[in-house]
Coordinates of C-alpha atoms in Angstrom, one line a residue:
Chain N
X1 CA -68.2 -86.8 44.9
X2 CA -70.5 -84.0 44.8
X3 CA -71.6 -83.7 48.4
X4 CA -67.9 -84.3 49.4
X5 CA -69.9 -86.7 51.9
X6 CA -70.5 -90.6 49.8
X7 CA -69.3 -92.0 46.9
X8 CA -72.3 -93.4 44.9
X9 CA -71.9 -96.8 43.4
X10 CA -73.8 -98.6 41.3
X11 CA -72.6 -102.6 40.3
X12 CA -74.0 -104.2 36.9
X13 CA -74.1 -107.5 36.0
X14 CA -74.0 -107.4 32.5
X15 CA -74.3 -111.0 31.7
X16 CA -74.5 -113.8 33.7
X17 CA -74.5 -116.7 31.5
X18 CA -71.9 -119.3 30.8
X19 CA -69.9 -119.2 27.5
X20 CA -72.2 -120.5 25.2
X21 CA -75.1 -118.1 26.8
X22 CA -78.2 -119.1 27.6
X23 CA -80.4 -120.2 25.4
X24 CA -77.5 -122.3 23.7
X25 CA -77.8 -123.1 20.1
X26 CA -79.7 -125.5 18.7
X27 CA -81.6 -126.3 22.2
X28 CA -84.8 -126.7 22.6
X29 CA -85.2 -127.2 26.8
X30 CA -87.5 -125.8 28.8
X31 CA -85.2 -122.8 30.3
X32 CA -83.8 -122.6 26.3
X33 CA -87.1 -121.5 25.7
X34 CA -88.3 -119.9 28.5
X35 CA -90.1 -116.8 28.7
X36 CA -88.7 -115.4 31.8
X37 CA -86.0 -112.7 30.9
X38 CA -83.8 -113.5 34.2
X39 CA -83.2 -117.1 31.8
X40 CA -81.9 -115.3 28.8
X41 CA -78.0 -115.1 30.0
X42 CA -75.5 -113.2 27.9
X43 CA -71.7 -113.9 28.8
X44 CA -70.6 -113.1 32.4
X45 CA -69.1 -109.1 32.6
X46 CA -69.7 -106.8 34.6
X47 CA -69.6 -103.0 35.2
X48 CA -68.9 -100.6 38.2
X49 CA -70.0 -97.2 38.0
X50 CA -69.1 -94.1 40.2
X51 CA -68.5 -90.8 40.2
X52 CA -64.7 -89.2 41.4
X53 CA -63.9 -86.5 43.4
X54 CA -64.4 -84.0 40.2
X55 CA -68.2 -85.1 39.9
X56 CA -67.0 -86.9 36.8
X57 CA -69.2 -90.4 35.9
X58 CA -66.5 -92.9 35.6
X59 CA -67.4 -96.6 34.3
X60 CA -65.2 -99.8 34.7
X61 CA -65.8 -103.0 33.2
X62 CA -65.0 -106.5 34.0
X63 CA -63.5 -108.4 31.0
X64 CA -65.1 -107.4 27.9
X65 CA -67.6 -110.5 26.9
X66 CA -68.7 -111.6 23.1
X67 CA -71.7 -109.8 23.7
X68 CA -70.1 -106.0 24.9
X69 CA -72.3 -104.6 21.7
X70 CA -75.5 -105.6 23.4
X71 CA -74.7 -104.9 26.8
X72 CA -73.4 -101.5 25.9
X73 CA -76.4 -101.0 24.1
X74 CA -79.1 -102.0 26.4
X75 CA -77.8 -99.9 29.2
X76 CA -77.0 -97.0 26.5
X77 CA -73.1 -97.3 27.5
X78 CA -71.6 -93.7 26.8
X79 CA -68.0 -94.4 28.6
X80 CA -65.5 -96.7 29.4
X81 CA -62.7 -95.6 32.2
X82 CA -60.8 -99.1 32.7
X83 CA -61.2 -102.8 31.3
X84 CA -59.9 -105.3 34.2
X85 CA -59.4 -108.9 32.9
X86 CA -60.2 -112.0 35.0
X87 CA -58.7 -114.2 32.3
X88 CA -58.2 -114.7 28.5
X89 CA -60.8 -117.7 27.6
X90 CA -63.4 -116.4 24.4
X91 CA -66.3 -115.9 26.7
X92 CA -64.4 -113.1 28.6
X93 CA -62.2 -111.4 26.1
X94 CA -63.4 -111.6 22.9
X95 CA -65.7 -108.2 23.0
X96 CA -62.6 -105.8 23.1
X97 CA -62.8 -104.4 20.0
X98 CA -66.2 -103.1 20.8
X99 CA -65.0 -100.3 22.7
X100 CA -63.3 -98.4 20.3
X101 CA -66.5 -96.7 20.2
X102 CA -66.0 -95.5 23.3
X103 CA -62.2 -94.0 22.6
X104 CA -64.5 -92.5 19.2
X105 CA -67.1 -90.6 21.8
X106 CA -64.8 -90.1 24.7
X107 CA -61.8 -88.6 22.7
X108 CA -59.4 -90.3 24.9
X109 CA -57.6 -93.9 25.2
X110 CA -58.8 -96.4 27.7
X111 CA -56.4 -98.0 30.0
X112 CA -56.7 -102.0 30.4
X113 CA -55.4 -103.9 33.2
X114 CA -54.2 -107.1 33.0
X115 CA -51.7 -109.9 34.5
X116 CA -48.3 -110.2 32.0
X117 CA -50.0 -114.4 31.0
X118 CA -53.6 -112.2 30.2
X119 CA -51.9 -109.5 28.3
X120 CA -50.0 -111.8 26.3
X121 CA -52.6 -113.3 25.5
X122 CA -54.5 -109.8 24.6
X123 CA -51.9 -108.7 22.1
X124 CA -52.0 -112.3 20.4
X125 CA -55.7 -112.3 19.7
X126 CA -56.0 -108.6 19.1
X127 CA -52.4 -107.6 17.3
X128 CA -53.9 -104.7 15.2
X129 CA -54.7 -102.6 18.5
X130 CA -51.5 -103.4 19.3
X131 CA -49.1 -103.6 16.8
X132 CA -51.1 -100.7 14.5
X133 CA -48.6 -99.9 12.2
X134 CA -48.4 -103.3 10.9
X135 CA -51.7 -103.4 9.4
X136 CA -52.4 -103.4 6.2
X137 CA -55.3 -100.7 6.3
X138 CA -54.7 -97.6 8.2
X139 CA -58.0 -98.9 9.6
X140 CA -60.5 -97.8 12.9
X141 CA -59.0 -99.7 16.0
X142 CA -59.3 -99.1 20.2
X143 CA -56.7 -96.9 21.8
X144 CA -55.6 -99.2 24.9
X145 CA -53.4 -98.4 27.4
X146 CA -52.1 -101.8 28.7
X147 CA -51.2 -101.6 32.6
X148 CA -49.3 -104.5 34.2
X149 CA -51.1 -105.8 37.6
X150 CA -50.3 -108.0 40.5
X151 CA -52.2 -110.6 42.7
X152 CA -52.3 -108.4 46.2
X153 CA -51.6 -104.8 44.8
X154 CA -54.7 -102.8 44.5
X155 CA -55.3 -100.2 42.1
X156 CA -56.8 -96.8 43.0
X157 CA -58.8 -95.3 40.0
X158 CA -61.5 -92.7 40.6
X159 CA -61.7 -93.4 44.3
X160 CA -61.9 -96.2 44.4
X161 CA -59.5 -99.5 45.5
X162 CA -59.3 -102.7 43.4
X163 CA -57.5 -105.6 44.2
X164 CA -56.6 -108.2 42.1
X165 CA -57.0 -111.6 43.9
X166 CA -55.8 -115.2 42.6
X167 CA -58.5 -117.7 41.9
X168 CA -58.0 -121.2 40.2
X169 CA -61.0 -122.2 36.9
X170 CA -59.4 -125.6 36.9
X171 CA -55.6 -126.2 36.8
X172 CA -55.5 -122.0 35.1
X173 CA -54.8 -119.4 37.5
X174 CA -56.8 -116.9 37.0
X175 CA -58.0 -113.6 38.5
X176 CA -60.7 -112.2 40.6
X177 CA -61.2 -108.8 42.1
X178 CA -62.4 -107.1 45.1
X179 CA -63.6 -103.9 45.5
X180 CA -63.3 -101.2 48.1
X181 CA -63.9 -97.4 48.6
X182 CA -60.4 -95.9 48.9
X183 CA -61.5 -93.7 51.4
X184 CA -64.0 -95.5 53.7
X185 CA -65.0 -92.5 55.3
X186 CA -66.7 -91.8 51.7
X187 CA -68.9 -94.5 51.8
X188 CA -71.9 -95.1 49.3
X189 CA -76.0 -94.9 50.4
X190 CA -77.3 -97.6 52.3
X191 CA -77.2 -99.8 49.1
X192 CA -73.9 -99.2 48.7
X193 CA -72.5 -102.9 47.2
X194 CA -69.2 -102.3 48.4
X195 CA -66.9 -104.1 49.7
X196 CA -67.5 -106.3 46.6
X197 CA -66.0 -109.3 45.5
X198 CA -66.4 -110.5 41.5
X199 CA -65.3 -114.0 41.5
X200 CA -66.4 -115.7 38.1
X201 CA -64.8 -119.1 36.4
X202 CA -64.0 -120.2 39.8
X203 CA -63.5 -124.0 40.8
X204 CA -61.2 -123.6 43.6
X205 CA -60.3 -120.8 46.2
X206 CA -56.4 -120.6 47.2
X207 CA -55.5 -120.1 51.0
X208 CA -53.7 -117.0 50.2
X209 CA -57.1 -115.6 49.0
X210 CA -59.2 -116.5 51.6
X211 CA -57.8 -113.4 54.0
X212 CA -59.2 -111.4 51.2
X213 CA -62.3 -112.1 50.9
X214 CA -64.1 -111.3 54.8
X215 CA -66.2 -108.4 55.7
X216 CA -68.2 -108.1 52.1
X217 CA -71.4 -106.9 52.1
X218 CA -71.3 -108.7 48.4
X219 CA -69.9 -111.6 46.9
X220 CA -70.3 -112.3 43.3
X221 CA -69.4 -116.3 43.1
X222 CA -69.2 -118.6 39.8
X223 CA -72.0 -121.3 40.0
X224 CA -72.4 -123.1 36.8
X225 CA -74.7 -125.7 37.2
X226 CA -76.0 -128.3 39.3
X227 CA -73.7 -131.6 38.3
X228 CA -70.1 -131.3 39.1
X229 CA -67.6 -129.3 36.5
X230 CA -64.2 -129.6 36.4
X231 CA -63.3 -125.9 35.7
X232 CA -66.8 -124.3 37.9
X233 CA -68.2 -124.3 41.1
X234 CA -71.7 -126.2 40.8
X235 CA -74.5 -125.3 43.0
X236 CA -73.5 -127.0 46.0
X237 CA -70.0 -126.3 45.4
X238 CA -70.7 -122.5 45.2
X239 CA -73.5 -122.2 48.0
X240 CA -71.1 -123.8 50.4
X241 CA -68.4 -121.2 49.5
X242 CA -70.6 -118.3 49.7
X243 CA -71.8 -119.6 53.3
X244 CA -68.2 -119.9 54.1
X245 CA -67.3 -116.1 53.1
X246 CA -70.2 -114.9 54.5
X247 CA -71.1 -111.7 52.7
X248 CA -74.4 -109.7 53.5
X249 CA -75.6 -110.7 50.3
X250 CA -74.0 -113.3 47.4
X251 CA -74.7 -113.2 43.5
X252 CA -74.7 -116.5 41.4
X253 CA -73.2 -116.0 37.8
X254 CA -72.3 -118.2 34.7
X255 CA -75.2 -120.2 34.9
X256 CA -75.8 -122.8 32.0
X257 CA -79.3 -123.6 30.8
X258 CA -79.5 -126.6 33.2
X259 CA -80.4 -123.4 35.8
X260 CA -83.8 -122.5 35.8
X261 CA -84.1 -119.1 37.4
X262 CA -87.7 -118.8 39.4
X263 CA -87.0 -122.8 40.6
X264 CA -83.3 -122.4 41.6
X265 CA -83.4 -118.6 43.2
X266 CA -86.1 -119.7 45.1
X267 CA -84.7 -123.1 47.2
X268 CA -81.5 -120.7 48.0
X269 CA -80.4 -120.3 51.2
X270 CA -80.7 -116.8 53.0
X271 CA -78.7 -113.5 51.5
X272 CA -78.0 -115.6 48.4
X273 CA -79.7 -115.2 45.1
X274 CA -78.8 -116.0 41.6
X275 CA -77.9 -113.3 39.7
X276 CA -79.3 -112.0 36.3
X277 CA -78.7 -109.6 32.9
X278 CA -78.8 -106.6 34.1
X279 CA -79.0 -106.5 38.0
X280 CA -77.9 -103.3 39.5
X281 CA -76.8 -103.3 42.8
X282 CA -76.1 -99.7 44.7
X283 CA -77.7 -96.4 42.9
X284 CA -75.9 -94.3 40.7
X285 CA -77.4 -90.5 40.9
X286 CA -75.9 -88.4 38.4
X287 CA -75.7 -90.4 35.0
X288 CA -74.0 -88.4 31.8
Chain K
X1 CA -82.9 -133.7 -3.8
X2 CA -86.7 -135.0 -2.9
X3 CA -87.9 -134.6 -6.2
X4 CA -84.4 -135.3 -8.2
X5 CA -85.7 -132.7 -10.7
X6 CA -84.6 -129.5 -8.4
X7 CA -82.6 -128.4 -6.0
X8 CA -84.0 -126.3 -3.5
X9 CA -81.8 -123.2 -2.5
X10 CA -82.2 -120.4 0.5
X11 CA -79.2 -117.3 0.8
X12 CA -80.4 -115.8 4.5
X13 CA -78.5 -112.2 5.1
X14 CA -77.6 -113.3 9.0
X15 CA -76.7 -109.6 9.0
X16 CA -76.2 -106.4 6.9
X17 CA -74.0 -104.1 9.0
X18 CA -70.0 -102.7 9.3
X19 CA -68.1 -103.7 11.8
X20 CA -69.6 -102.1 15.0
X21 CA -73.2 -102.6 14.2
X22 CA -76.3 -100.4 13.9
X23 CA -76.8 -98.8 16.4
X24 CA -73.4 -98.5 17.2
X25 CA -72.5 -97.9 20.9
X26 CA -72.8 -94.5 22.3
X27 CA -74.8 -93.1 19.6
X28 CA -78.0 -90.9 19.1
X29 CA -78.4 -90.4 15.5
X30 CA -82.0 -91.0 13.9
X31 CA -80.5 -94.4 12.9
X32 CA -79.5 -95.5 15.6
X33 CA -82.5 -94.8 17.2
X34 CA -84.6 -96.0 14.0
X35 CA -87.8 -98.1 14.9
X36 CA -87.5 -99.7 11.7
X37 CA -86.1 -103.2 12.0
X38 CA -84.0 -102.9 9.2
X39 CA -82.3 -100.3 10.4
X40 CA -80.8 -102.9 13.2
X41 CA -77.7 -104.5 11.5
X42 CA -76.1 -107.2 13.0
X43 CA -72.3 -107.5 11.8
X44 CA -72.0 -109.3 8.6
X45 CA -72.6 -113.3 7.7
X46 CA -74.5 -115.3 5.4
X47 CA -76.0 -118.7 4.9
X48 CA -76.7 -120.8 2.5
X49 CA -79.0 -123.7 2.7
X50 CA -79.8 -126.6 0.8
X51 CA -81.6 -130.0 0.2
X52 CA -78.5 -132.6 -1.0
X53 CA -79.2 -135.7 -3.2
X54 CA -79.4 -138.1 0.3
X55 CA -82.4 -135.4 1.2
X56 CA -80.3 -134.3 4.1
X57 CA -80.7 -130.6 5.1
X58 CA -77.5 -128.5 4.8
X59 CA -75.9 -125.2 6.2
X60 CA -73.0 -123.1 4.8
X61 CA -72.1 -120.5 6.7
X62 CA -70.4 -117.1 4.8
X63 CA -67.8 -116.1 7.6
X64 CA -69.0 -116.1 11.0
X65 CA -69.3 -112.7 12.4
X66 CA -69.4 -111.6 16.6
X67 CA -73.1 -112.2 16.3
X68 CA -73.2 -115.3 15.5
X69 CA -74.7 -117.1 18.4
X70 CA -77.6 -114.0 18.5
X71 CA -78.0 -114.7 14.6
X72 CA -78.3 -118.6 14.9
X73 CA -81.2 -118.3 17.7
X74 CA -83.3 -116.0 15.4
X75 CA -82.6 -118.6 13.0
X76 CA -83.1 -121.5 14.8
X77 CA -79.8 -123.0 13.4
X78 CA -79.5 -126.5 13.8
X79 CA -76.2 -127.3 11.9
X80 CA -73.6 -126.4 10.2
X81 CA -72.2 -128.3 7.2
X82 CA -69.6 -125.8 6.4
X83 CA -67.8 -122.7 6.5
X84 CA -66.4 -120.1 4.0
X85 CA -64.9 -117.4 4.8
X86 CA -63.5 -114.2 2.8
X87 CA -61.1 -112.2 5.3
X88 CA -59.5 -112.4 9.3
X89 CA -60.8 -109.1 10.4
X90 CA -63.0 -109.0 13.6
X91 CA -66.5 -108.7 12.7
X92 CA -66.2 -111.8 9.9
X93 CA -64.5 -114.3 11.8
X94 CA -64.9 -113.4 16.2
X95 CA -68.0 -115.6 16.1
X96 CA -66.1 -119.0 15.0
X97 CA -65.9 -120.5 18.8
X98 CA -70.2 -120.4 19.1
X99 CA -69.9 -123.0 16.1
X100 CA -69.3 -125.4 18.9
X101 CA -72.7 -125.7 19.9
X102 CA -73.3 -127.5 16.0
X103 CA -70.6 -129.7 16.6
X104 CA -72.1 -131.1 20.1
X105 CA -75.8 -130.9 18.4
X106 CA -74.7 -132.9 14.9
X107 CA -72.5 -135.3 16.7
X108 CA -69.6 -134.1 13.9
X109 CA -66.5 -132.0 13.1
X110 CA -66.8 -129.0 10.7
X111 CA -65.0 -128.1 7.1
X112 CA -63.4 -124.3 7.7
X113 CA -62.2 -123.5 3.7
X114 CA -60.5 -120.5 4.1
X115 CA -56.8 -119.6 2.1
X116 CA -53.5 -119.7 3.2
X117 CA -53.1 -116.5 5.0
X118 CA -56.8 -116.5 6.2
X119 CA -56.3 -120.0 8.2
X120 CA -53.2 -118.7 9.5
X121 CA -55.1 -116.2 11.4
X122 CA -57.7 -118.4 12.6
X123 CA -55.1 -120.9 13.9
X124 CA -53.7 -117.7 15.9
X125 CA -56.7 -116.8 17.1
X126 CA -57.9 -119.5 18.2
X127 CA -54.7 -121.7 18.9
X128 CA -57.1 -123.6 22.2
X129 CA -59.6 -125.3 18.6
X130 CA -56.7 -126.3 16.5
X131 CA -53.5 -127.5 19.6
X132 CA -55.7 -128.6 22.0
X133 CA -53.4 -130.5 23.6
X134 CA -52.0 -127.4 25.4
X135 CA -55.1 -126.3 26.4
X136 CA -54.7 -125.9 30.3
X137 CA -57.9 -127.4 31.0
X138 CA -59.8 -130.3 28.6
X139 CA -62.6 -128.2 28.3
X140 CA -65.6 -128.1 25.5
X141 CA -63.8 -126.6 22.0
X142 CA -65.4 -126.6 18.6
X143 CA -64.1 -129.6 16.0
X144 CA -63.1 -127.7 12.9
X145 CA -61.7 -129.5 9.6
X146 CA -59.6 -127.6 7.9
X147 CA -59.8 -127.2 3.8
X148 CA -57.5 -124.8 1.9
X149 CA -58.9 -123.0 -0.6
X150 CA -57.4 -121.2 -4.0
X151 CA -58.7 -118.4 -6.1
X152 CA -60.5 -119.8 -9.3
X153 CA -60.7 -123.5 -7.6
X154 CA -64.3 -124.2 -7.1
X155 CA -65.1 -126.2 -4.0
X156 CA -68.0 -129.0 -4.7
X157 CA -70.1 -129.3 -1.7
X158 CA -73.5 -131.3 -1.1
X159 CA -74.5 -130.7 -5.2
X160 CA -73.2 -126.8 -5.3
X161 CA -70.0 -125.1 -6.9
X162 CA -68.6 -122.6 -4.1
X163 CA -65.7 -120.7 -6.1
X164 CA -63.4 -118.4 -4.5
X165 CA -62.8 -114.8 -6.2
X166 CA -60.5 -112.3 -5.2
X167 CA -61.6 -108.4 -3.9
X168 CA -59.8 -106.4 -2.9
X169 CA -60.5 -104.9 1.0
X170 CA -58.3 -101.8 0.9
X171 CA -54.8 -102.7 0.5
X172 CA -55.7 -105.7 1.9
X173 CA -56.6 -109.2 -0.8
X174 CA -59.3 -111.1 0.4
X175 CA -62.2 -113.6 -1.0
X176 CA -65.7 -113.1 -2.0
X177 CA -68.1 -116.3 -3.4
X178 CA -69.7 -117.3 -6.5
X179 CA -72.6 -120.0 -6.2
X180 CA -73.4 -122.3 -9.0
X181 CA -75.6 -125.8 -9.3
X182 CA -72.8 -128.0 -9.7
X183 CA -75.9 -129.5 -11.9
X184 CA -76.8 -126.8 -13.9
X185 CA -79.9 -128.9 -15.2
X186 CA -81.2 -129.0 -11.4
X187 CA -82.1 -125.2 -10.6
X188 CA -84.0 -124.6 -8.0
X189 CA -87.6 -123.3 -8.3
X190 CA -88.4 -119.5 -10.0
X191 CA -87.2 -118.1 -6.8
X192 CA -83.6 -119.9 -6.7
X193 CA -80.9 -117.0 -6.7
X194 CA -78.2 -119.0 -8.0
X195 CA -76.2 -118.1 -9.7
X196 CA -75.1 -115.7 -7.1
X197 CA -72.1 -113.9 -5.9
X198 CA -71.4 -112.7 -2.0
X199 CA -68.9 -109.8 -2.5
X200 CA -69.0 -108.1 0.8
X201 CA -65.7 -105.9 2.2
X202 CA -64.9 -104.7 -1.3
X203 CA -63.1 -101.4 -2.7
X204 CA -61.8 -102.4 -5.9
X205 CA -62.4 -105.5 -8.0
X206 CA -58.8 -106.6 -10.1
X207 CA -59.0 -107.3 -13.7
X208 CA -59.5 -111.4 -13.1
X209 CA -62.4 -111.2 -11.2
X210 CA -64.9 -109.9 -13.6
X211 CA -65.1 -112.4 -15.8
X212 CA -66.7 -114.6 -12.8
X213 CA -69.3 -111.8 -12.2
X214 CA -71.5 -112.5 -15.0
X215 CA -74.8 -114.6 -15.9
X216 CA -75.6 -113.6 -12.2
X217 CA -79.4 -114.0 -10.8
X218 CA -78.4 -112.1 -7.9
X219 CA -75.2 -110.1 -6.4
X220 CA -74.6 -109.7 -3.2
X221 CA -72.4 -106.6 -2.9
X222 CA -70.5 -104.0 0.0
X223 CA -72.4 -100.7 0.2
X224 CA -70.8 -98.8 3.3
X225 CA -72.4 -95.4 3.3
X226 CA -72.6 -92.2 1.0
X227 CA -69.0 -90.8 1.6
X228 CA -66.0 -91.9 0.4
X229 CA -64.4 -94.9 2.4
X230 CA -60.2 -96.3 1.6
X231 CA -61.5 -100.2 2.0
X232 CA -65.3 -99.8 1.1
X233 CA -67.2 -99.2 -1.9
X234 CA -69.6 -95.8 -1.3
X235 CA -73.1 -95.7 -2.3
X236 CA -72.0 -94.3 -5.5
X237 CA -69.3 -96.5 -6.5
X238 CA -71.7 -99.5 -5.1
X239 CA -74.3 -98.6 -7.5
X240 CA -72.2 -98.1 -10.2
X241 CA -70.6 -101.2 -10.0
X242 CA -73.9 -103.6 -9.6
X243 CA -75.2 -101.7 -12.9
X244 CA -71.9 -102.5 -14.2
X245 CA -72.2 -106.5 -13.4
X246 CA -75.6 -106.1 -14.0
X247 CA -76.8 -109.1 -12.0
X248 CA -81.1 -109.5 -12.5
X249 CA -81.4 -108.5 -8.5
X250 CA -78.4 -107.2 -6.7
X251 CA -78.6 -106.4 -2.2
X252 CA -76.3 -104.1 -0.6
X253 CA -75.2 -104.9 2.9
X254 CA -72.5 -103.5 5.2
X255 CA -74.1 -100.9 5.8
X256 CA -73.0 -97.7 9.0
X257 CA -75.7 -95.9 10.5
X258 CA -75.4 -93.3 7.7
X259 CA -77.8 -95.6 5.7
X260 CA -81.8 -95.2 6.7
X261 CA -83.0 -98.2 4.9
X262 CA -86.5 -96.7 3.7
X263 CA -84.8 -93.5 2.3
X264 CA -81.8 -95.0 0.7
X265 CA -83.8 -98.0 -1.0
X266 CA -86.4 -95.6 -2.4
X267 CA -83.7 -93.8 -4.0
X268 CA -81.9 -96.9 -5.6
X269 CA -82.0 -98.2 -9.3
X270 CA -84.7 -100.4 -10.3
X271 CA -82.8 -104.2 -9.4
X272 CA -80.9 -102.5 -6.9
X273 CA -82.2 -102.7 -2.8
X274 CA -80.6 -102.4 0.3
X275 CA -80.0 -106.1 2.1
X276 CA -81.6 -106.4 5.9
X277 CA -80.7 -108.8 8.8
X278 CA -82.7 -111.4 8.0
X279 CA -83.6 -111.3 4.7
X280 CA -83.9 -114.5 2.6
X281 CA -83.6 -115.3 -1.2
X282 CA -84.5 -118.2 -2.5
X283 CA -87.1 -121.3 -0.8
X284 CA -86.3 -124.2 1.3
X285 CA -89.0 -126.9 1.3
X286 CA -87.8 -129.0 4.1
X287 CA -86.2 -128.3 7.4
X288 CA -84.6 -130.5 9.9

């Protein structure tokens, strides 16, 4: 932290579409072709942004989504600190080999962090990051440093506390994560988003979880659609949750095109709004 | 065929790029910063489209690259009537789950024709499309058919030969594509490009392949960039190798951010020009 005083943070939501996007292919609905940006919706990651004790701008993402190239692009992406994994389905993995352009302008590896099921998974799809030497070309492929994590042990990285929590997206356990400031005397500005829960693909909250998710002033909640889903939260589903956790103020993500931003955002209940590509929550200061 | 005299015929370049894309992320270079649209290069994929003898549209995709779903909405994609594909590295095959979206549209499953080696790295890539059954949840996965293909064994598809050649990619054996009228009395109009050859992730061409190169309207052909590259023709050896098949229009594509289209393609030999996202050869009459 520079003034020794706050942390800045700043919270993107990188995309918040379900994993076919929105529009879909070979659609031709009203919100498919819509002219309002907030209903074009890349696949759902996220990024968290501070900067550590050394004044150092550190970025973290949240799974690494088909469409990391765009994302990184639009918000000219220089850095990647840390890749946490909520869970191994195509619409949140299948970006990774994007960031070897980050190891190429950082110079350095990236650590990843992952449950043992996710990072099976990982090494499956992605065997020439992680078995190099088996390749047939001594080809151009991420430097990732895989790091084995545990529903209820937080990480500390650059200040900051990240918890893995247990969610369910249908009968697969999968993860969520909330965020804190390690030290909460170093709070952010006013805006500060933290304490911050990301909880996408989710369909059902276990009791253990629940403990973990009061006193947010944000909760970022899966809320696919309006008829019932076997593997989502729909809208009623999800704005019931977020009125039982309570946060200051709730995000909706992985929407499908059956969402229509300006109609849906706008018959919410109060401190709940649907999220979109590219909404920043907290303010970020120094910037590489 | 309308008419039953032609058949109608359109090559679209989905996109023209290397693996990470132009821009590439984290990057400043006058390229990368390049107003010029065809300095934007998605990863490469192409399609093929034609009119069949029942008058029914049809879609061939050439490998199906990380930007697929972004290349099928500037298309406006409808179907897909089949797929091709030359080698299992990322940028030619991440795309394959967004195919999904055809099968739900079209009501129907779709061919894959890839070799041995090829469709054993899609079926462990994608192991939730081909054993469902252990998918956790039943959710929404593409229908794919699965064709083996051989080198030298054209495939007959909706009044079109699609034969397999082998490149080499490296160290590494993969496919490229020669396009005939499987009715050679049925060309298309003045514009069809057939015969044509899609050669793209190439560094050496083996002794049996050139034989299949020739009587070509147009080749499609790797170009990386000016230096030297292990598993990619340069712009040298690009050049030199077109003049050497000596096709009657020949478009470069895989192109890094080393390439500025409007300098490069000035410089090139008359027949010779740098390929674009979006560029299309031939005409289609008729679209779904």
């Amino acid at each position: 932290m520079r003034a020794g005083q706050s942390q800045p943070i700043r919270w993107t939501i990188l995309g918040s579409g379900t994993s076919a996007g929105v529009p879909i292919i070979g659609c031709r609905c009203a919100v498919c072709r819509s002219d309002d940006p907030r209903d074009r919706r890349l696949r759902c990651s996220s990024s968290l942004e501070t900067v550590d004790a050394e004044g150092q701008h550190r970025l973290i993402l949240f799974d690494t989504s088909p469409d990391l190239r765009e994302q990184a692009l639009r918000h000219e992406m220089m850095r990647c600190d840390g890749i946490f994994f909520t869970h191994h389905h195509v619409d949140h993995l299948w970006g990774l080999d994007e960031v070897r352009r980050f190891n190429a302008v950082m110079g350095e590896g990236i650590d990843i962090y992952a449950e043992d099921s996710m990072m099976r998974n990982i090494r499956r799809v992605y065997p020439h990051i992680f078995e190099r030497e088996q390749n047939t070309n001594d080809s151009f492929v991420a430097t990732l440093q895989p790091n084995r994590i545990v529903v209820g042990e937080a990480v500390e990285l650059f200040g900051l506390l990240i918890e893995p929590l247990r969610f369910l997206h249908g009968r697969l356990p999968i993860l969520g994560f909330r965020v804190d400031h390690a030290d909460a005397n170093l709070r952010g500005g006013a805006d500060d988003p933290l304490p911050l829960a990301y909880c996408t693909d989710v369909s059902a909250i276990p009791p253990e979880t629940w403990g973990r998710l009061t006193g947010l002033k944000t909760l970022i909640l899966d809320m696919l659609r309006p008829r019932h889903h076997p593997t989502h939260f729909n809208v009623d589903q999800a704005v019931a949750t977020a009125d039982q956790i309570g946060a200051t103020a709730t995000y909706f993500i992985h929407m499908t095109h059956d969402v229509c931003h300006a109609e849906l955002d706008a018959e919410l209940p109060a401190g709940m709004s649907l999220g979109f590509d590219g909404l920043q929550l907290g303010t970020l200061p120094v910037a590489d």
